Short mmCIF file of C-alpha atoms and ligand atoms in Angstrom, two decimals:
data_model
loop_
_atom_site.label_atom_id
_atom_site.label_comp_id
_atom_site.label_asym_id
_atom_site.label_seq_id
_atom_site.Cartn_x
_atom_site.Cartn_y
_atom_site.Cartn_z
CA UNK A 72 -20.20 4.36 24.23
CA UNK A 73 -19.68 3.25 27.99
CA UNK A 74 -16.07 4.25 29.09
CA UNK A 75 -15.36 0.93 30.25
CA UNK A 76 -15.77 -0.55 26.71
CA UNK A 77 -12.80 1.71 25.80
CA UNK A 78 -10.61 1.90 28.63
CA UNK A 79 -9.38 -1.57 28.27
CA UNK A 80 -7.97 -1.08 24.88
CA UNK A 81 -4.52 -0.22 24.46
CA UNK A 82 -3.54 3.14 22.58
CA UNK A 83 -1.31 3.33 20.04
CA UNK A 84 1.55 4.74 22.41
CA UNK A 85 1.06 2.16 24.74
CA UNK A 86 1.42 -0.65 21.99
CA UNK A 87 4.47 1.05 20.75
CA UNK A 88 5.91 1.46 24.49
CA UNK A 89 5.10 -2.16 25.20
CA UNK A 90 6.94 -3.62 22.14
CA UNK A 91 9.93 -1.33 22.91
CA UNK A 92 10.41 -2.83 26.46
CA UNK A 93 11.65 -6.10 24.62
CA UNK A 94 14.32 -3.99 23.10
CA UNK A 95 15.90 -2.33 26.19
CA UNK A 96 18.83 -0.44 23.92
CA UNK A 97 16.28 1.22 21.48
CA UNK A 98 16.48 4.89 21.50
CA UNK A 99 12.79 5.47 21.01
CA UNK A 100 13.35 7.14 17.59
CA UNK A 101 11.34 4.69 16.06
CA UNK A 102 8.42 5.22 18.33
CA UNK A 103 8.46 8.83 18.24
CA UNK A 104 8.51 8.57 14.11
CA UNK A 105 5.48 6.19 14.06
CA UNK A 106 3.61 8.62 16.45
CA UNK A 107 4.67 11.58 14.07
CA UNK A 108 3.08 9.67 11.05
CA UNK A 109 0.17 8.62 13.10
CA UNK A 110 -0.58 12.34 13.85
CA UNK A 111 0.02 13.36 10.12
CA UNK A 112 -2.65 10.55 9.46
CA UNK A 113 -5.09 11.94 12.09
CA UNK A 114 -4.75 15.60 10.54
CA UNK A 115 -5.39 14.20 6.92
CA UNK A 116 -8.45 12.27 8.36
CA UNK A 117 -9.92 15.53 9.50
CA UNK A 118 -9.06 17.33 6.00
CA UNK A 119 -10.84 14.28 4.19
CA UNK A 120 -13.76 14.58 6.55
CA UNK A 121 -14.58 18.01 6.18
CA UNK A 122 -14.79 17.63 2.22
CA UNK A 123 -16.43 20.53 0.43
CA UNK A 124 -16.99 22.36 3.66
CA UNK A 125 -13.07 22.40 4.05
CA UNK A 126 -12.77 23.66 0.48
CA UNK A 127 -10.49 20.52 -0.14
CA UNK A 128 -12.48 19.11 -3.16
CA UNK A 129 -10.93 19.28 -6.71
CA UNK A 130 -7.64 19.80 -8.39
CA UNK A 131 -4.79 21.59 -6.81
CA UNK A 132 -4.31 24.95 -9.08
CA UNK A 133 -1.30 26.80 -9.70
CA UNK A 134 -0.98 29.94 -11.56
CA UNK A 135 0.35 27.86 -14.47
CA UNK A 136 -3.01 25.83 -14.11
CA UNK A 137 -3.55 22.38 -12.59
CA UNK A 138 -0.35 21.19 -11.25
CA UNK A 139 1.08 17.48 -12.35
CA UNK A 140 3.31 15.38 -10.17
CA UNK A 141 6.34 13.18 -11.68
CA UNK A 142 3.98 10.40 -12.36
CA UNK A 143 2.28 12.82 -15.07
CA UNK A 144 -0.85 12.73 -12.69
CA UNK A 145 -3.16 15.77 -12.08
CA UNK A 146 -2.54 16.47 -8.53
CA UNK A 147 -5.75 17.03 -6.21
CA UNK A 148 -5.89 19.73 -3.44
CA UNK A 149 -5.79 16.89 -1.10
CA UNK A 150 -2.88 15.10 -2.58
CA UNK A 151 -0.87 18.37 -2.33
CA UNK A 152 -2.09 19.20 1.46
CA UNK A 153 -1.59 15.45 2.70
CA UNK A 154 1.89 15.72 1.29
CA UNK A 155 2.58 18.53 3.05
CA UNK A 156 1.18 17.40 6.49
CA UNK A 157 3.61 14.18 6.05
CA UNK A 158 6.50 16.38 5.86
CA UNK A 159 5.79 19.03 8.47
CA UNK A 160 4.83 16.35 11.18
CA UNK A 161 7.97 14.36 10.83
CA UNK A 162 10.71 16.48 9.44
CA UNK A 163 11.50 18.29 12.66
CA UNK A 164 12.10 15.57 15.10
CA UNK A 165 15.65 14.18 14.37
CA UNK A 166 14.28 11.02 13.60
CA UNK A 167 14.60 11.05 9.70
CA UNK A 168 17.60 11.21 7.14
CA UNK A 169 15.12 11.93 4.34
CA UNK A 170 11.98 11.26 2.62
CA UNK A 171 10.32 10.21 -0.63
CA UNK A 172 7.01 10.69 -1.77
CA UNK A 173 4.54 10.02 -4.81
CA UNK A 174 4.08 13.86 -4.98
CA UNK A 175 7.94 14.91 -5.02
CA UNK A 176 10.10 14.30 -8.26
CA UNK A 177 13.06 14.29 -5.86
CA UNK A 178 14.01 12.86 -2.31
CA UNK A 179 13.10 15.37 0.51
CA UNK A 180 16.03 16.83 2.27
CA UNK A 181 15.50 17.35 5.95
CA UNK A 182 15.84 21.11 6.46
CA UNK A 183 19.08 22.62 7.75
CA UNK A 184 17.55 23.85 11.21
CA UNK A 185 16.71 20.25 12.23
CA UNK A 186 18.97 17.45 13.11
CA UNK A 187 19.12 14.24 10.81
CA UNK A 188 18.18 10.90 11.94
CA UNK A 189 18.60 6.98 10.97
CA UNK A 190 15.47 6.57 9.25
CA UNK A 191 14.01 6.68 5.88
CA UNK A 192 10.41 7.62 5.36
CA UNK A 193 8.64 6.88 1.87
CA UNK A 194 5.02 7.28 1.35
CA UNK A 195 2.00 7.75 -0.77
CA UNK A 196 0.15 10.88 0.85
CA UNK A 197 -3.03 10.08 -0.36
CA UNK A 198 -3.87 6.80 -2.40
CA UNK A 199 -7.06 6.41 -4.36
CA UNK A 200 -7.32 10.20 -4.90
CA UNK A 201 -9.93 9.86 -7.93
CA UNK A 202 -12.14 8.77 -4.93
CA UNK A 203 -11.97 12.07 -2.94
CA UNK A 204 -14.33 14.20 -5.07
CA UNK A 205 -16.93 11.51 -5.03
CA UNK A 206 -16.84 10.63 -1.28
CA UNK A 207 -15.58 7.00 -1.27
CA UNK A 208 -12.69 5.57 1.04
CA UNK A 209 -9.05 6.87 0.28
CA UNK A 210 -5.91 6.16 2.51
CA UNK A 211 -2.11 7.00 3.01
CA UNK A 212 0.69 4.43 2.80
CA UNK A 213 4.19 4.35 4.20
CA UNK A 214 7.49 2.34 4.54
CA UNK A 215 9.95 2.98 6.76
CA UNK A 216 13.75 1.89 5.90
CA UNK A 217 16.96 2.34 7.43
CA UNK A 218 19.33 4.98 6.15
CA UNK A 219 22.23 2.85 6.61
CA UNK A 220 24.73 5.64 7.27
CA UNK A 221 27.81 5.91 9.76
CA UNK A 222 27.58 8.41 12.43
CA UNK A 223 30.05 10.64 10.67
CA UNK A 224 27.90 10.79 7.67
CA UNK A 225 24.69 11.59 9.24
CA UNK A 226 24.76 15.19 8.02
CA UNK A 227 24.77 14.64 4.41
CA UNK A 228 22.03 14.81 1.83
CA UNK A 229 20.26 11.76 0.83
CA UNK A 230 20.28 10.41 -2.41
CA UNK A 231 17.92 8.45 -4.64
CA UNK A 232 20.38 5.50 -3.98
CA UNK A 233 19.78 5.55 -0.47
CA UNK A 234 16.08 4.54 -1.21
CA UNK A 235 16.53 1.82 -3.47
CA UNK A 236 16.36 -1.11 -0.97
CA UNK A 237 14.53 -4.43 -1.37
CA UNK A 238 11.32 -4.48 0.38
CA UNK A 239 12.46 -7.40 2.67
CA UNK A 240 14.55 -4.67 4.27
CA UNK A 241 11.55 -2.51 5.38
CA UNK A 242 11.78 -1.91 9.06
CA UNK A 243 8.02 -1.01 9.19
CA UNK A 244 5.05 -0.37 6.98
CA UNK A 245 1.62 0.92 7.52
CA UNK A 246 -1.48 2.43 6.17
CA UNK A 247 -4.24 4.86 7.31
CA UNK A 248 -7.61 4.35 5.96
CA UNK A 249 -10.22 7.08 5.84
CA UNK A 250 -13.41 5.22 5.51
CA UNK A 251 -16.58 5.14 7.64
CA UNK A 252 -14.08 4.97 10.42
CA UNK A 253 -10.52 6.05 10.23
CA UNK A 254 -7.84 3.11 10.89
CA UNK A 255 -4.18 2.74 10.99
CA UNK A 256 -2.79 -0.61 10.29
CA UNK A 257 0.79 -1.23 11.29
CA UNK A 258 3.53 -3.97 10.97
CA UNK A 259 6.96 -3.73 12.75
CA UNK A 260 7.89 -7.12 11.57
CA UNK A 261 6.34 -9.35 14.02
CA UNK A 262 2.47 -9.34 12.69
CA UNK A 263 0.04 -6.82 11.64
CA UNK A 264 -2.11 -4.65 14.18
CA UNK A 265 -5.11 -2.70 13.41
CA UNK A 266 -5.89 0.49 15.45
CA UNK A 267 -9.30 2.43 15.11
CA UNK A 268 -9.53 6.42 15.72
CA UNK A 269 -11.51 7.21 18.69
CA UNK A 270 -12.64 10.50 17.35
CA UNK A 271 -13.54 11.89 20.86
CA UNK A 272 -10.11 11.08 22.44
CA UNK A 273 -8.04 11.70 19.09
CA UNK A 274 -6.24 8.25 19.80
CA UNK A 275 -5.58 5.44 17.88
CA UNK A 276 -7.03 2.43 19.80
CA UNK A 277 -5.85 -1.29 19.45
CA UNK A 278 -8.95 -2.97 17.92
CA UNK A 279 -7.59 -5.52 15.48
CA UNK A 280 -4.69 -7.33 17.09
CA UNK A 281 -2.74 -10.23 14.92
CA UNK A 282 -4.60 -9.47 11.60
CA UNK A 283 -4.40 -12.63 9.66
CA UNK A 284 -5.65 -13.06 6.08
CA UNK A 285 -7.33 -16.37 5.12
CA UNK A 286 -5.38 -18.55 2.75
CA UNK A 287 -8.37 -19.02 0.41
CA UNK A 288 -10.81 -16.87 -1.25
CA UNK A 289 -13.76 -16.41 -3.54
CA UNK A 290 -13.37 -12.72 -4.14
CA UNK A 291 -10.72 -11.14 -6.72
CA UNK A 292 -10.21 -7.27 -7.44
CA UNK A 293 -8.88 -6.22 -10.93
CA UNK A 294 -9.83 -3.54 -13.15
CA UNK A 295 -11.33 -5.26 -15.96
CA UNK A 296 -11.22 -2.27 -18.26
CA UNK A 297 -7.57 -3.18 -18.97
CA UNK A 298 -8.26 -6.88 -19.98
CA UNK A 299 -7.32 -6.61 -23.53
CA UNK A 300 -3.89 -5.54 -22.50
CA UNK A 301 -3.40 -8.41 -19.72
CA UNK A 302 -0.50 -11.13 -20.11
CA UNK A 303 -1.85 -14.41 -20.95
CA UNK A 304 -1.43 -15.75 -17.22
CA UNK A 305 -3.62 -13.16 -15.79
CA UNK A 306 -6.33 -13.81 -18.49
CA UNK A 307 -6.23 -17.40 -17.68
CA UNK A 308 -6.58 -16.54 -13.92
CA UNK A 309 -9.50 -14.19 -14.38
CA UNK A 310 -11.41 -16.37 -16.93
CA UNK A 311 -11.08 -19.46 -14.57
CA UNK A 312 -12.49 -17.27 -11.91
CA UNK A 313 -15.23 -15.86 -14.04
CA UNK A 314 -16.33 -19.52 -15.24
CA UNK A 315 -17.27 -20.34 -11.49
CA UNK A 316 -18.64 -23.46 -10.21
CA UNK A 317 -18.77 -25.00 -13.59
CA UNK A 318 -15.20 -24.06 -14.59
CA UNK A 319 -11.96 -25.53 -13.48
CA UNK A 320 -12.06 -23.73 -10.24
CA UNK A 321 -15.50 -25.37 -9.39
CA UNK A 322 -16.73 -22.45 -7.21
CA UNK A 323 -18.16 -19.00 -7.97
CA UNK A 324 -16.28 -15.74 -7.47
CA UNK A 325 -17.44 -12.22 -6.44
CA UNK A 326 -15.55 -9.18 -7.71
CA UNK A 327 -14.89 -5.79 -6.26
CA UNK A 328 -12.98 -2.64 -7.45
CA UNK A 329 -12.56 0.55 -5.33
CA UNK A 330 -9.93 2.18 -6.84
CA UNK A 331 -7.92 2.77 -3.79
CA UNK A 332 -5.40 0.12 -3.21
CA UNK A 333 -5.25 0.85 0.50
CA UNK A 334 -9.17 0.28 0.81
CA UNK A 335 -8.75 -2.90 -1.23
CA UNK A 336 -5.85 -3.97 0.96
CA UNK A 337 -7.92 -3.35 4.02
CA UNK A 338 -10.80 -5.55 2.70
CA UNK A 339 -8.26 -8.38 2.08
CA UNK A 340 -6.75 -8.40 5.39
CA UNK A 341 -10.39 -8.33 7.08
CA UNK A 342 -11.86 -11.00 5.23
CA UNK A 343 -9.38 -12.43 2.42
CA UNK A 344 -9.12 -12.03 -1.41
CA UNK A 345 -6.99 -11.15 -3.92
CA UNK A 346 -5.77 -7.64 -5.80
CA UNK A 347 -4.26 -7.60 -9.05
CA UNK A 348 -2.79 -4.48 -10.85
CA UNK A 349 -0.49 -6.83 -12.92
CA UNK A 350 1.99 -5.74 -15.60
CA UNK A 351 0.53 -5.15 -18.86
CA UNK A 352 0.76 -4.00 -22.48
CA UNK A 353 -0.94 -0.81 -22.17
CA UNK A 354 1.89 1.63 -22.10
CA UNK A 355 5.24 0.25 -23.09
CA UNK A 356 6.91 2.76 -20.70
CA UNK A 357 4.84 1.82 -17.62
CA UNK A 358 5.55 -1.76 -16.55
CA UNK A 359 2.41 -1.69 -14.35
CA UNK A 360 0.22 0.84 -12.79
CA UNK A 361 1.46 1.08 -9.10
CA UNK A 362 4.70 2.23 -7.58
CA UNK A 363 7.05 -0.19 -5.79
CA UNK A 364 8.64 1.95 -2.99
CA UNK A 365 5.62 3.40 -1.47
CA UNK A 366 2.84 1.07 -2.49
CA UNK A 367 3.72 -2.29 -3.43
CA UNK A 368 6.49 -2.73 -0.94
CA UNK A 369 4.33 -1.38 2.25
CA UNK A 370 1.43 -3.45 1.18
CA UNK A 371 3.69 -6.44 0.40
CA UNK A 372 5.13 -6.21 3.89
CA UNK A 373 1.77 -6.05 5.45
CA UNK A 374 0.39 -8.76 3.61
CA UNK A 375 3.13 -11.25 4.01
CA UNK A 376 3.11 -10.44 8.03
CA UNK A 377 -0.55 -11.12 8.10
CA UNK A 378 -0.05 -14.46 6.25
CA UNK A 379 -0.89 -13.59 2.94
CA UNK A 380 1.50 -13.21 0.12
CA UNK A 381 2.62 -10.28 -2.68
CA UNK A 382 4.14 -10.70 -5.70
CA UNK A 383 4.77 -9.33 -9.17
CA UNK A 384 3.46 -12.47 -10.68
CA UNK A 385 7.05 -13.30 -11.67
CA UNK A 386 8.95 -13.18 -8.29
CA UNK A 387 7.96 -12.18 -4.71
CA UNK A 388 7.54 -8.44 -4.47
CA UNK A 389 9.79 -8.00 -1.19
CA UNK A 390 12.72 -9.59 -3.32
CA UNK A 391 12.63 -6.90 -6.17
CA UNK A 392 15.48 -4.86 -6.47
CA UNK A 393 14.36 -1.33 -6.93
CA UNK A 394 15.93 0.69 -9.85
CA UNK A 395 14.29 3.98 -9.27
CA UNK A 396 12.35 6.09 -6.82
CA UNK A 397 9.19 6.25 -8.69
CA UNK A 398 9.22 2.86 -10.48
CA UNK A 399 5.86 1.14 -11.35
CA UNK A 400 5.52 -2.71 -11.09
CA UNK A 401 2.77 -5.49 -11.65
CA UNK A 402 1.22 -6.18 -8.25
CA UNK A 403 -0.70 -8.99 -7.06
CA UNK A 404 -1.54 -9.38 -3.24
CA UNK A 405 -3.62 -11.16 -0.67
CA UNK A 406 -4.75 -14.68 0.16
CA UNK A 407 -1.65 -16.98 -0.02
CA UNK A 408 -3.07 -19.78 -1.88
CA UNK A 409 -4.55 -17.64 -4.64
CA UNK A 410 -1.38 -15.54 -5.01
CA UNK A 411 0.75 -18.71 -5.32
CA UNK A 412 -1.86 -19.91 -8.08
CA UNK A 413 -1.34 -16.73 -10.05
CA UNK A 414 2.61 -17.18 -9.64
CA UNK A 415 2.17 -20.82 -11.20
CA UNK A 416 0.53 -19.47 -14.09
CA UNK A 417 3.08 -17.04 -14.69
CA UNK A 418 5.76 -19.78 -14.31
CA UNK A 419 3.94 -22.13 -16.63
CA UNK A 420 4.59 -21.97 -20.48
CA UNK A 421 2.64 -19.23 -22.07
CA UNK A 422 -0.92 -20.32 -22.71
CA UNK A 423 -2.93 -20.39 -25.88
CA UNK A 424 -5.31 -17.46 -26.25
CA UNK A 425 -8.03 -18.64 -23.71
CA UNK A 426 -11.03 -16.65 -25.08
CA UNK A 427 -11.23 -18.65 -28.24
CA UNK A 428 -13.74 -21.30 -27.15
CA UNK A 429 -11.91 -23.64 -29.47
CA UNK A 430 -8.98 -23.55 -27.06
CA UNK A 431 -10.88 -22.99 -23.87
CA UNK A 432 -9.90 -25.14 -20.67
CA UNK A 433 -12.07 -27.91 -21.80
CA UNK A 434 -12.64 -27.98 -25.58
CA UNK A 435 -12.13 -29.85 -28.79
CA UNK A 436 -8.59 -29.15 -28.72
CA UNK A 437 -7.61 -29.41 -25.05
CA UNK A 438 -8.59 -32.09 -22.44
P1 AHG B 688 -3.17 7.15 -6.35
O1 AHG B 688 -4.36 7.82 -5.87
O2 AHG B 688 -2.00 7.35 -5.27
O3 AHG B 688 -2.48 7.82 -7.86
O4 AHG B 688 -3.35 5.84 -6.44
C1 AHG B 688 -4.26 4.93 -7.14
C2 AHG B 688 -4.09 3.76 -7.48
C3 AHG B 688 -4.63 2.67 -6.60
O5 AHG B 688 -4.76 3.10 -5.46
C4 AHG B 688 -5.74 1.95 -7.21
O6 AHG B 688 -5.62 0.74 -6.96
C5 AHG B 688 -5.58 2.35 -8.57
O7 AHG B 688 -4.50 3.51 -8.83
C6 AHG B 688 -6.67 2.81 -9.47
O8 AHG B 688 -6.42 2.47 -10.65
P2 AHG B 688 -7.45 2.79 -11.92
O9 AHG B 688 -7.69 4.19 -12.05
O10 AHG B 688 -6.82 2.14 -13.22
O11 AHG B 688 -8.66 1.74 -11.44
MN1 MN B 689 -1.70 5.36 -4.58
MN1 MN B 690 -1.47 9.25 -4.07
#
């Protein structure tokens, strides 16, 4: 690629410094933290890219057998490695009061040899890890919160309660996508910016300024194998989409399912769409599949900052008061008009079983 095509683009560092100039009192801690997170993502991108050659495929094994995280899910080697990379790249600089991750039962305490800072980092180090062994896109997703502590209190250990903040209080959120190209997508609360990793420079370059999600779409993403467990509003929504041109929506829809929420979020940011992993009745102990603090909230902030919307179906995602670190939740996000429609269906009285043709939207018993 000609040099001239690259040199006009901002690097992530330049982008952050230019933003900070508008806040002369800012300490620079935040920018330093984002750059450390970006470095962690670059390291994970390399690990993912080496695949079998790097010995990184398969499950993480301990002497006791395959390891299992707090969610009860078998950990892949890359889940464990990525978690470690996030910690090592960010713990040392004095920007963080603590961290929490999908792969750690308890909050991570910054080791005593390092200063403690004013932010909390919450992350899913490798999202979509069932895709690793089959060479399909995976990602990392993170949320940054204020630690909200007085200066005299900065030495104390973090507790679960420190992390239980509503999503609207996030200072920043972002994800890295390890696909055909590696991208970092970031919001610091004034829009969403996308950066592509230039592999020869090792720099994230601003390639997608001010990302915006189209308000309407004809594409939806849901794992249909769970359909028998869906609640009535979700069944209604999907059945109406599937009915296509001749149904109540009067247009044909397309479906996608990557099984990596980060990759789905990226597709939706680029061309619109709606993603649902709703609350369902599959397992009474799990009100949804995805995790509030390090999946739903960061993706929610990114969606809203790009003009989209994120919801539980019943309320805006960013208004949910978390009750535990690894809490699961029903998640719907994407094109605004579509998410609002799904919210309307949840707000309306329970529908009669729609798959029964006698009670379908247009039938003998309904007009
Ligand atoms: P993780 O790999 O971090 O556990 O997350 C996987 C998540 C999410 O990314 C994806 O949308 C969903 O799980 C896929 O679930 P199914 O296997 O039920 O399709
Ligand atoms: Mn995940
Ligand atoms: Mn994960």
